[in-house]
């Protein structure tokens, strides 16, 4: 069994070894740039970990793991175009640097490159791998569409928000776990439980992300604190606040959110204070624990060596307890 | 053996039967709209025709054929965003009607839907089908990148232009023919020859498109004549003109192309006159015949019933002799 760092190194070495054609340079340079931005490599590490935990050959999981990371980075690239985001991981986004067209086309290429790497599995695994990958990719698009739709709505229910992050974020972590299991030749029951592990981990992960945007430490988190508040982004905190607020709280919240000329620090502090007053920090932390718990319960049902199970559990706890 | 119309009807019925989820509506409505725009369905018809010609069960080729048509329409959708095109097949483009973001995301979804339909083949055919599809999709992106790159260059060689249209347009017709062959269980040699048939047909097809933009009949062609000239688009005619022009011709050509305030009819007539003076209509017609000839020669090497071969040959001749 390898350590997290060893899995991550395997992934990073394989990403460095992706063969990019020299030409057309304007197509492949943005892809190389995107894949070189780094990141936690959570999804491909999950693929490798799941594969080895289920008794598979980790080397056979490296190519599909790289495929999944290419896929994930493709979604970030296109999302950045749609969100008009300027910065990603401290660097200018592709569309800022090369323009929208380059970002669209390089992204399209990455999606097909992802499928190509994904298909480097034993022939008898390919049907299940392709079904999982295509189903997941379509769900992620649905999630992104709901996310964009919800930005235009005054109110989004907590249930709709959870369904949106299930599609946009969580199914990809479910896919990562199940992908490793399929490559290892795991039976349907265990593979399906591993999918549930990843799915719930993904939900906890996204709520933690929402939390860190408000209460994280800017230096550690690596992103500006309060970005979601400034953008009026629908997060777990905001949709709960809108659902639970008294008339007075609602009026104050809307006043701050609609105030485009407010000083940033004041606006973030005021909205944060409302969230705290409503007990939303505790509520979110409780939900994060609940989803991690569901992940651990699903993990418990999977037949794998204790040592591997322990490593999986540590990974889950590290990820949902993270401060960056 | 079915007739062209019967193949087309099979394809259109299957396209009508694509199961679109009801939600999110903003994601699936643009896809349904795009697939309902019609079109010649050349690529899926080629898939079915090749499959049956090679002794396969045409019903097994319908799903991958629909996948290829979804893929083709995805490329048109994203190309229209990149080219800022307002109209496609006489209707407003998706990004004009629903905005750039909807066009990007619906396109992404179509690419994954394409892969999903494509993978509905017998398990033993899947590795070859996926390899062909992913390789082709990446080449098409490369072609689109060259096309965009070349728009910014003053001069593009004829060889570079041919390589660009090989990637952007022709490999997809090669893919269509080979896909049908793979589904039919054809051996590598015949499948490869059928790829060559489609590839050369694709080159002839694109040159015919360039030709029709200048000398087509607007009512029959269904597109505005002279669109390429007005947009200063690098076509087979323009790259040849730039390569072969005398100093005087070059000066005149550049003067017209750079004149943004010229009256449309005058500009199109003037550039067309230069092309005619240089004998470019005949040159292009000669090239179209040459590429069709190559397609027919490759077809001749394929072992298939005479009747099927005759049908294929007719399809090729109809397509390159088309006036719309």
XYZ file of C-alpha atoms in Angstrom:
648
model
C 0.000 0.000 0.000
C 1.370 3.416 -0.877
C 1.117 6.611 1.182
C -0.966 9.614 0.078
C 2.212 11.341 -1.041
C 3.318 8.340 -3.044
C -0.062 8.179 -4.782
C 0.122 11.898 -5.481
C 3.652 11.550 -6.862
C 2.537 8.747 -9.166
C -0.234 11.007 -10.454
C 1.992 14.043 -10.858
C 4.663 12.038 -12.682
C 2.020 10.699 -15.059
C 0.625 14.183 -15.619
C 4.115 15.437 -16.453
C 4.439 12.556 -18.907
C 1.248 13.402 -20.857
C 2.413 13.563 -24.483
C 1.384 16.939 -25.928
C 1.897 17.353 -29.647
C 4.079 20.365 -30.480
C 1.500 21.785 -32.870
C -0.881 23.581 -32.868
C 0.870 25.396 -30.053
C -2.103 27.665 -29.308
C -4.185 24.589 -28.567
C -1.794 22.599 -26.389
C -0.022 25.393 -24.491
C -3.161 26.311 -22.465
C -3.688 22.617 -21.638
C -0.118 22.184 -20.433
C -0.475 25.408 -18.426
C -3.725 24.192 -16.829
C -2.351 20.783 -15.927
C 0.786 22.425 -14.520
C -1.131 24.669 -12.127
C -1.039 21.914 -9.536
C -3.896 21.301 -7.154
C -4.590 18.651 -4.566
C -5.081 15.855 -7.120
C -7.819 14.483 -4.859
C -9.702 12.670 -7.594
C -6.826 10.742 -9.177
C -5.442 9.880 -5.718
C -8.867 8.430 -4.861
C -8.771 6.336 -8.047
C -5.386 4.842 -7.157
C -6.266 4.350 -3.497
C -9.547 2.618 -4.323
C -7.899 0.387 -6.896
C -5.157 -0.765 -4.525
C -7.543 -1.111 -1.600
C -9.638 -3.473 -3.704
C -6.618 -5.590 -4.538
C -5.976 -4.162 -8.009
C -2.683 -3.277 -9.667
C -2.192 0.429 -8.992
C -0.230 0.863 -12.209
C -3.297 -0.072 -14.212
C -5.222 2.745 -12.544
C -2.755 5.508 -13.376
C -4.030 6.216 -16.892
C -7.737 6.439 -15.955
C -6.709 8.531 -12.933
C -4.928 10.972 -15.231
C -8.010 10.929 -17.441
C -10.160 11.946 -14.498
C -7.800 14.765 -13.539
C -7.788 15.999 -17.149
C -11.566 15.884 -17.026
C -11.709 17.801 -13.731
C -9.396 20.476 -15.067
C -11.465 20.747 -18.246
C -14.513 21.572 -16.113
C -12.562 24.231 -14.206
C -11.357 25.742 -17.470
C -14.847 26.029 -18.990
C -16.404 27.082 -15.661
C -13.888 29.935 -15.486
C -15.019 31.138 -18.913
C -18.675 30.971 -17.901
C -18.037 32.631 -14.518
C -15.645 35.193 -16.056
C -13.135 34.280 -13.332
C -9.781 36.047 -13.531
C -7.676 33.919 -11.238
C -7.330 30.185 -10.594
C -4.835 28.853 -8.064
C -3.170 32.252 -7.930
C -2.578 32.353 -11.681
C -4.427 34.098 -14.530
C -7.166 31.862 -15.938
C -6.740 30.484 -19.456
C -9.398 32.729 -20.994
C -7.761 35.784 -19.374
C -4.418 34.838 -20.791
C -5.325 33.403 -24.194
C -8.907 34.547 -24.766
C -12.303 32.847 -24.645
C -11.898 30.927 -27.890
C -8.651 29.309 -26.794
C -10.261 28.377 -23.485
C -13.305 26.825 -25.180
C -11.290 24.833 -27.699
C -8.511 23.748 -25.327
C -11.214 22.608 -22.934
C -12.940 20.585 -25.655
C -9.612 18.966 -26.450
C -9.020 18.150 -22.779
C -12.378 16.380 -22.592
C -11.424 14.118 -25.486
C -7.915 13.644 -24.068
C -9.562 12.683 -20.773
C -11.678 10.055 -22.540
C -8.585 8.776 -24.335
C -6.612 8.291 -21.085
C -9.730 6.910 -19.417
C -10.001 4.215 -22.079
C -6.505 2.888 -21.350
C -7.854 0.045 -19.227
C -8.140 -3.687 -19.858
C -10.677 -4.333 -22.622
C -13.034 -6.208 -20.297
C -13.224 -3.151 -17.994
C -13.863 -0.640 -20.758
C -17.685 -0.871 -21.019
C -18.166 -0.188 -17.284
C -15.510 2.552 -17.266
C -17.020 4.358 -20.248
C -20.557 4.113 -18.860
C -19.438 5.547 -15.524
C -17.372 8.301 -17.100
C -20.004 9.481 -19.595
C -22.827 9.356 -17.054
C -20.720 11.360 -14.608
C -19.660 13.924 -17.192
C -23.286 14.561 -18.150
C -24.314 14.914 -14.497
C -21.525 17.436 -13.900
C -22.848 19.542 -16.799
C -26.332 19.371 -15.277
C -24.888 20.557 -11.960
C -23.109 23.469 -13.604
C -26.359 24.421 -15.378
C -28.301 24.407 -12.090
C -25.521 26.469 -10.511
C -25.866 29.104 -13.252
C -29.678 28.947 -13.125
C -29.679 29.410 -9.348
C -27.523 32.529 -9.546
C -30.495 34.234 -11.218
C -33.087 33.095 -8.666
C -33.891 35.062 -5.518
C -34.497 31.893 -3.534
C -33.093 28.403 -3.815
C -34.220 25.677 -1.454
C -31.647 23.813 0.618
C -32.710 20.574 -1.093
C -32.162 22.076 -4.563
C -28.780 23.412 -3.457
C -27.720 19.976 -2.192
C -28.855 18.369 -5.450
C -26.857 20.961 -7.383
C -23.615 20.260 -5.492
C -24.283 16.529 -5.707
C -24.229 16.857 -9.494
C -21.607 19.545 -9.900
C -19.034 18.283 -7.409
C -19.863 15.080 -5.604
C -20.558 12.605 -8.399
C -17.000 13.145 -9.617
C -15.585 11.936 -6.300
C -18.017 9.024 -6.390
C -16.818 8.307 -9.915
C -13.167 8.417 -8.772
C -13.723 5.769 -6.084
C -15.801 3.526 -8.329
C -13.359 3.886 -11.204
C -10.517 2.532 -9.067
C -12.770 -0.313 -7.983
C -13.725 -1.218 -11.567
C -10.078 -1.250 -12.652
C -9.389 -3.620 -9.735
C -12.192 -5.895 -10.947
C -14.411 -5.290 -7.895
C -17.950 -6.670 -7.884
C -20.971 -4.398 -8.327
C -21.934 -4.251 -4.624
C -18.557 -3.078 -3.335
C -18.068 -0.754 -6.312
C -21.432 0.815 -5.612
C -20.593 1.269 -1.911
C -17.316 2.919 -2.860
C -19.276 5.264 -5.108
C -21.374 6.203 -2.066
C -18.180 6.837 -0.093
C -16.975 9.307 -2.715
C -20.375 10.914 -3.158
C -20.789 11.735 0.520
C -17.171 12.769 0.803
C -17.880 15.131 -2.084
C -20.878 16.679 -0.333
C -18.867 17.171 2.883
C -16.008 18.569 0.806
C -18.190 21.185 -0.880
C -19.815 22.297 2.393
C -16.313 22.620 3.869
C -15.420 24.787 0.881
C -18.441 27.013 1.539
C -17.417 27.236 5.193
C -13.781 28.101 4.468
C -14.864 30.917 2.171
C -16.350 32.637 5.238
C -14.294 31.455 8.204
C -11.087 30.230 6.603
C -7.695 31.814 7.075
C -6.815 33.697 3.893
C -3.102 32.803 4.022
C -3.800 29.097 4.583
C -6.886 28.773 2.324
C -5.050 30.372 -0.576
C -8.193 32.167 -1.748
C -9.673 35.499 -0.754
C -12.022 35.102 2.192
C -15.540 36.374 1.533
C -15.387 35.900 -2.236
C -18.725 34.083 -2.267
C -20.326 36.847 -0.153
C -19.022 39.575 -2.452
C -20.299 37.699 -5.515
C -23.671 37.006 -3.875
C -23.018 33.347 -4.665
C -25.606 30.819 -3.546
C -23.770 28.705 -0.965
C -24.985 26.324 1.726
C -24.760 29.271 4.131
C -26.703 31.712 2.007
C -29.515 29.345 0.993
C -29.958 28.339 4.650
C -29.846 31.948 5.762
C -32.486 32.923 3.210
C -34.654 30.002 4.300
C -34.348 30.553 8.059
C -34.056 34.316 8.464
C -36.577 36.372 10.423
C -38.066 39.318 8.546
C -35.534 41.671 10.128
C -32.595 39.392 9.397
C -33.802 38.895 5.834
C -34.106 42.638 5.275
C -30.597 43.239 6.621
C -29.127 40.362 4.615
C -30.717 41.553 1.383
C -29.636 45.127 2.067
C -25.991 44.048 2.361
C -26.108 41.621 -0.568
C -27.653 44.219 -2.867
C -25.265 46.976 -1.815
C -22.815 47.059 -4.707
C -20.961 50.027 -3.270
C -20.330 48.575 0.195
C -16.729 48.433 1.389
C -15.618 44.847 1.024
C -14.443 44.272 4.607
C -17.617 45.780 6.033
C -19.900 43.742 3.797
C -18.110 40.470 4.502
C -18.044 41.182 8.256
C -21.738 42.106 8.322
C -22.925 39.046 6.379
C -20.628 36.809 8.437
C -22.127 38.275 11.615
C -25.643 37.454 10.376
C -24.566 33.886 9.557
C -23.061 33.552 13.052
C -26.121 35.037 14.706
C -28.218 32.403 12.970
C -25.925 29.586 14.076
C -25.045 28.667 10.507
C -21.407 27.910 11.251
C -22.426 25.187 13.689
C -25.183 23.939 11.386
C -22.752 23.586 8.490
C -20.122 21.892 10.649
C -22.781 19.461 11.833
C -23.755 18.680 8.232
C -20.136 18.157 7.259
C -19.733 15.660 10.073
C -22.971 13.948 9.043
C -21.876 13.500 5.419
C -18.400 12.309 6.452
C -20.167 9.856 8.723
C -22.228 8.585 5.801
C -19.043 8.202 3.789
C -17.444 6.212 6.613
C -20.535 4.030 7.006
C -20.507 3.172 3.304
C -16.766 2.498 3.590
C -17.420 0.129 6.453
C -19.575 -2.063 4.208
C -16.810 -2.532 1.643
C -14.718 -5.651 1.878
C -11.094 -4.423 1.951
C -8.079 -4.964 4.219
C -8.278 -3.079 7.532
C -5.127 -1.176 6.767
C -6.590 0.125 3.495
C -9.856 0.988 5.195
C -7.957 2.952 7.821
C -6.100 4.878 5.120
C -9.374 5.711 3.352
C -10.899 6.893 6.627
C -7.890 9.107 7.320
C -8.146 10.571 3.833
C -11.799 11.420 4.398
C -11.143 12.962 7.802
C -8.176 14.984 6.515
C -10.216 16.300 3.629
C -13.260 17.400 5.571
C -11.126 18.772 8.426
C -8.912 20.681 6.004
C -8.243 24.381 6.369
C -7.130 24.871 2.772
C -29.467 -2.907 -48.675
C -31.353 0.282 -47.900
C -31.590 3.403 -50.047
C -30.015 6.738 -49.011
C -33.417 7.972 -47.914
C -34.051 4.879 -45.847
C -30.683 5.295 -44.113
C -31.471 8.964 -43.487
C -34.889 8.098 -42.110
C -33.364 5.555 -39.741
C -30.978 8.247 -38.510
C -33.646 10.916 -38.171
C -35.971 8.564 -36.290
C -33.171 7.695 -33.879
C -32.326 11.375 -33.413
C -35.972 12.096 -32.611
C -35.851 9.261 -30.072
C -32.844 10.641 -28.161
C -34.039 10.708 -24.533
C -33.550 14.227 -23.170
C -34.133 14.668 -19.447
C -36.739 17.334 -18.710
C -34.408 19.176 -16.344
C -32.350 21.302 -16.373
C -34.338 22.769 -19.241
C -31.756 25.455 -20.026
C -29.223 22.714 -20.711
C -31.273 20.334 -22.833
C -33.452 22.767 -24.783
C -30.493 24.113 -26.838
C -29.407 20.537 -27.579
C -32.860 19.522 -28.780
C -32.994 22.723 -30.861
C -29.603 21.978 -32.429
C -30.428 18.376 -33.252
C -33.778 19.480 -34.676
C -32.211 21.927 -37.133
C -31.892 19.148 -39.669
C -28.950 18.915 -42.015
C -27.850 16.366 -44.554
C -26.923 13.725 -41.935
C -24.025 12.732 -44.177
C -21.873 11.307 -41.394
C -24.432 8.982 -39.782
C -25.648 7.834 -43.215
C -22.038 6.928 -44.042
C -21.812 4.917 -40.812
C -24.923 2.895 -41.664
C -23.968 2.468 -45.301
C -20.456 1.290 -44.454
C -21.762 -1.113 -41.833
C -24.258 -2.742 -44.163
C -21.851 -2.766 -47.090
C -19.414 -4.736 -44.924
C -22.071 -7.281 -44.039
C -22.938 -5.889 -40.597
C -26.336 -5.486 -38.963
C -27.389 -1.931 -39.729
C -29.417 -1.725 -36.520
C -26.241 -2.108 -34.487
C -24.763 0.925 -36.233
C -27.638 3.298 -35.455
C -26.507 4.274 -31.950
C -22.888 5.041 -32.900
C -24.214 6.868 -35.978
C -26.359 9.067 -33.747
C -23.305 9.552 -31.516
C -21.323 10.814 -34.491
C -24.099 13.218 -35.520
C -24.306 14.525 -31.929
C -20.557 14.993 -32.057
C -20.707 16.828 -35.403
C -23.423 19.157 -34.129
C -21.422 19.800 -30.957
C -18.542 21.036 -33.112
C -20.867 23.318 -35.083
C -22.308 24.709 -31.839
C -18.909 25.568 -30.349
C -17.528 26.775 -33.697
C -20.452 29.205 -33.949
C -19.532 30.650 -30.533
C -15.893 31.025 -31.556
C -16.774 32.490 -34.955
C -19.543 34.693 -33.482
C -21.870 33.325 -36.183
C -25.452 34.555 -36.005
C -27.195 32.065 -38.247
C -26.953 28.314 -38.830
C -29.220 26.556 -41.313
C -31.392 29.642 -41.522
C -31.998 29.752 -37.769
C -30.445 31.811 -34.967
C -27.383 30.068 -33.509
C -27.602 28.723 -29.955
C -25.321 31.387 -28.475
C -27.405 34.118 -30.162
C -30.579 32.695 -28.712
C -29.458 31.483 -25.274
C -26.096 33.190 -24.743
C -22.475 32.042 -24.835
C -22.583 30.158 -21.545
C -25.539 28.024 -22.598
C -23.793 27.291 -25.883
C -20.555 26.268 -24.172
C -22.236 24.041 -21.605
C -24.808 22.491 -23.941
C -21.954 21.734 -26.316
C -19.950 20.063 -23.556
C -22.980 17.964 -22.720
C -23.437 16.979 -26.361
C -19.834 15.759 -26.523
C -20.442 13.437 -23.570
C -23.833 12.378 -24.973
C -22.046 11.620 -28.237
C -19.561 9.395 -26.413
C -22.427 7.680 -24.597
C -24.281 6.829 -27.818
C -20.983 5.899 -29.458
C -20.304 3.350 -26.734
C -23.551 1.477 -27.425
C -21.776 -1.164 -29.485
C -20.914 -4.792 -28.763
C -18.307 -4.954 -25.991
C -15.691 -6.512 -28.268
C -15.972 -3.517 -30.649
C -15.748 -0.868 -27.943
C -11.934 -0.503 -27.682
C -11.554 0.153 -31.419
C -14.602 2.444 -31.515
C -13.394 4.541 -28.578
C -9.865 4.803 -29.963
C -11.182 5.960 -33.330
C -13.655 8.419 -31.824
C -11.238 10.046 -29.359
C -8.423 10.292 -31.898
C -10.813 11.878 -34.391
C -12.265 14.327 -31.854
C -8.783 15.533 -30.922
C -7.818 15.948 -34.580
C -10.958 17.998 -35.238
C -9.975 20.352 -32.390
C -6.518 20.682 -33.908
C -8.117 21.554 -37.234
C -10.328 24.201 -35.671
C -7.271 25.687 -33.916
C -5.347 25.888 -37.217
C -8.397 27.473 -38.825
C -8.480 30.185 -36.145
C -4.693 30.616 -36.274
C -4.753 30.988 -40.056
C -7.365 33.742 -39.916
C -4.689 35.919 -38.282
C -1.953 35.136 -40.809
C -1.446 37.144 -43.983
C -0.358 34.064 -45.901
C -1.201 30.411 -45.567
C 0.347 27.834 -47.877
C -1.915 25.545 -49.894
C -0.360 22.554 -48.113
C -1.149 24.025 -44.681
C -4.689 24.783 -45.797
C -5.191 21.207 -46.999
C -3.830 19.860 -43.705
C -6.216 22.145 -41.826
C -9.305 20.913 -43.692
C -8.072 17.346 -43.404
C -8.179 17.733 -39.625
C -11.193 20.003 -39.280
C -13.529 18.304 -41.737
C -12.217 15.219 -43.482
C -11.143 12.952 -40.617
C -14.750 12.947 -39.405
C -15.955 11.472 -42.698
C -13.093 8.982 -42.535
C -14.187 8.164 -39.001
C -17.800 7.678 -40.134
C -16.842 5.091 -42.767
C -14.431 3.246 -40.480
C -16.916 3.289 -37.598
C -19.501 1.467 -39.690
C -16.835 -1.013 -40.728
C -15.757 -1.692 -37.128
C -19.356 -2.265 -36.041
C -19.655 -4.763 -38.889
C -16.555 -6.562 -37.637
C -14.449 -5.680 -40.692
C -10.723 -6.508 -40.683
C -8.103 -3.765 -40.287
C -7.158 -3.572 -43.993
C -10.674 -2.969 -45.308
C -11.537 -0.677 -42.386
C -8.447 1.388 -43.137
C -9.340 1.591 -46.840
C -12.832 2.747 -45.939
C -11.261 5.422 -43.743
C -9.336 6.583 -46.811
C -12.577 6.676 -48.798
C -14.164 8.993 -46.221
C -11.061 11.125 -45.813
C -10.773 11.908 -49.511
C -14.512 12.376 -49.819
C -14.180 14.894 -46.979
C -11.448 16.828 -48.767
C -13.508 16.937 -51.985
C -16.559 17.925 -49.934
C -14.806 20.891 -48.307
C -13.366 22.152 -51.600
C -16.865 21.915 -53.070
C -18.094 23.989 -50.121
C -15.460 26.635 -50.839
C -16.497 26.607 -54.485
C -20.231 26.920 -53.771
C -19.606 29.930 -51.532
C -18.407 31.786 -54.634
C -20.245 30.236 -57.581
C -23.230 28.568 -55.932
C -26.833 29.565 -56.432
C -28.000 31.354 -53.307
C -31.520 29.890 -53.385
C -30.255 26.328 -53.887
C -27.155 26.549 -51.655
C -29.219 27.906 -48.756
C -26.399 30.190 -47.635
C -25.454 33.685 -48.681
C -23.068 33.598 -51.610
C -19.793 35.426 -51.002
C -19.863 35.012 -47.215
C -16.288 33.732 -47.183
C -15.127 36.653 -49.326
C -16.856 39.207 -47.100
C -15.299 37.611 -43.997
C -11.866 37.430 -45.635
C -11.929 33.739 -44.796
C -8.999 31.605 -45.880
C -10.449 29.183 -48.388
C -8.887 26.968 -51.030
C -9.569 29.790 -53.483
C -8.019 32.550 -51.421
C -4.882 30.664 -50.370
C -4.292 29.657 -53.975
C -4.951 33.187 -55.183
C -2.498 34.622 -52.657
C 0.097 32.033 -53.683
C -0.275 32.460 -57.444
C -1.151 36.134 -57.930
C 1.013 38.505 -59.922
C 2.046 41.696 -58.096
C -0.819 43.585 -59.727
C -3.386 40.903 -58.940
C -2.121 40.676 -55.370
C -2.410 44.414 -54.871
C -5.952 44.420 -56.238
C -6.965 41.394 -54.185
C -5.584 42.904 -50.983
C -7.215 46.252 -51.707
C -10.653 44.609 -51.988
C -10.169 42.285 -49.014
C -9.028 45.129 -46.760
C -11.826 47.459 -47.870
C -14.275 47.213 -44.976
C -16.571 49.825 -46.477
C -16.946 48.242 -49.922
C -20.475 47.509 -51.100
C -21.015 43.798 -50.685
C -22.072 42.983 -54.233
C -19.159 44.946 -55.702
C -16.610 43.336 -53.425
C -17.862 39.801 -54.071
C -18.033 40.424 -57.816
C -14.530 41.916 -57.893
C -12.873 39.113 -55.922
C -14.810 36.499 -57.912
C -13.540 38.117 -61.115
C -9.942 37.891 -59.878
C -10.470 34.209 -59.005
C -11.888 33.569 -62.478
C -9.092 35.481 -64.171
C -6.610 33.239 -62.365
C -8.435 30.084 -63.436
C -9.186 29.102 -59.839
C -12.655 27.760 -60.546
C -11.214 25.186 -62.946
C -8.296 24.441 -60.621
C -10.656 23.768 -57.724
C -12.975 21.638 -59.841
C -9.959 19.634 -60.971
C -8.891 19.084 -57.370
C -12.399 18.019 -56.379
C -12.395 15.422 -59.136
C -8.924 14.272 -58.067
C -9.950 13.734 -54.447
C -13.190 11.995 -55.441
C -11.062 9.793 -57.670
C -8.832 8.911 -54.715
C -11.919 8.072 -52.697
C -13.195 5.810 -55.469
C -9.794 4.118 -55.825
C -9.703 3.347 -52.105
C -13.277 2.090 -52.368
C -12.259 -0.204 -55.163
C -9.791 -1.984 -52.874
C -12.464 -2.819 -50.304
C -14.052 -6.244 -50.476
C -17.800 -5.584 -50.553
C -20.705 -6.638 -52.798
C -20.790 -4.828 -56.165
C -24.198 -3.403 -55.444
C -22.977 -1.818 -52.199
C -19.874 -0.506 -53.923
C -22.045 1.073 -56.591
C -24.178 2.745 -53.937
C -21.096 4.126 -52.182
C -19.748 5.452 -55.480
C -23.066 7.159 -56.233
C -23.064 8.736 -52.774
C -19.581 10.123 -53.373
C -20.461 11.455 -56.796
C -23.694 13.039 -55.555
C -21.900 14.711 -52.690
C -19.075 16.237 -54.668
C -21.364 17.203 -57.520
C -23.871 18.789 -55.151
C -25.114 22.332 -55.579
C -26.308 22.694 -51.980
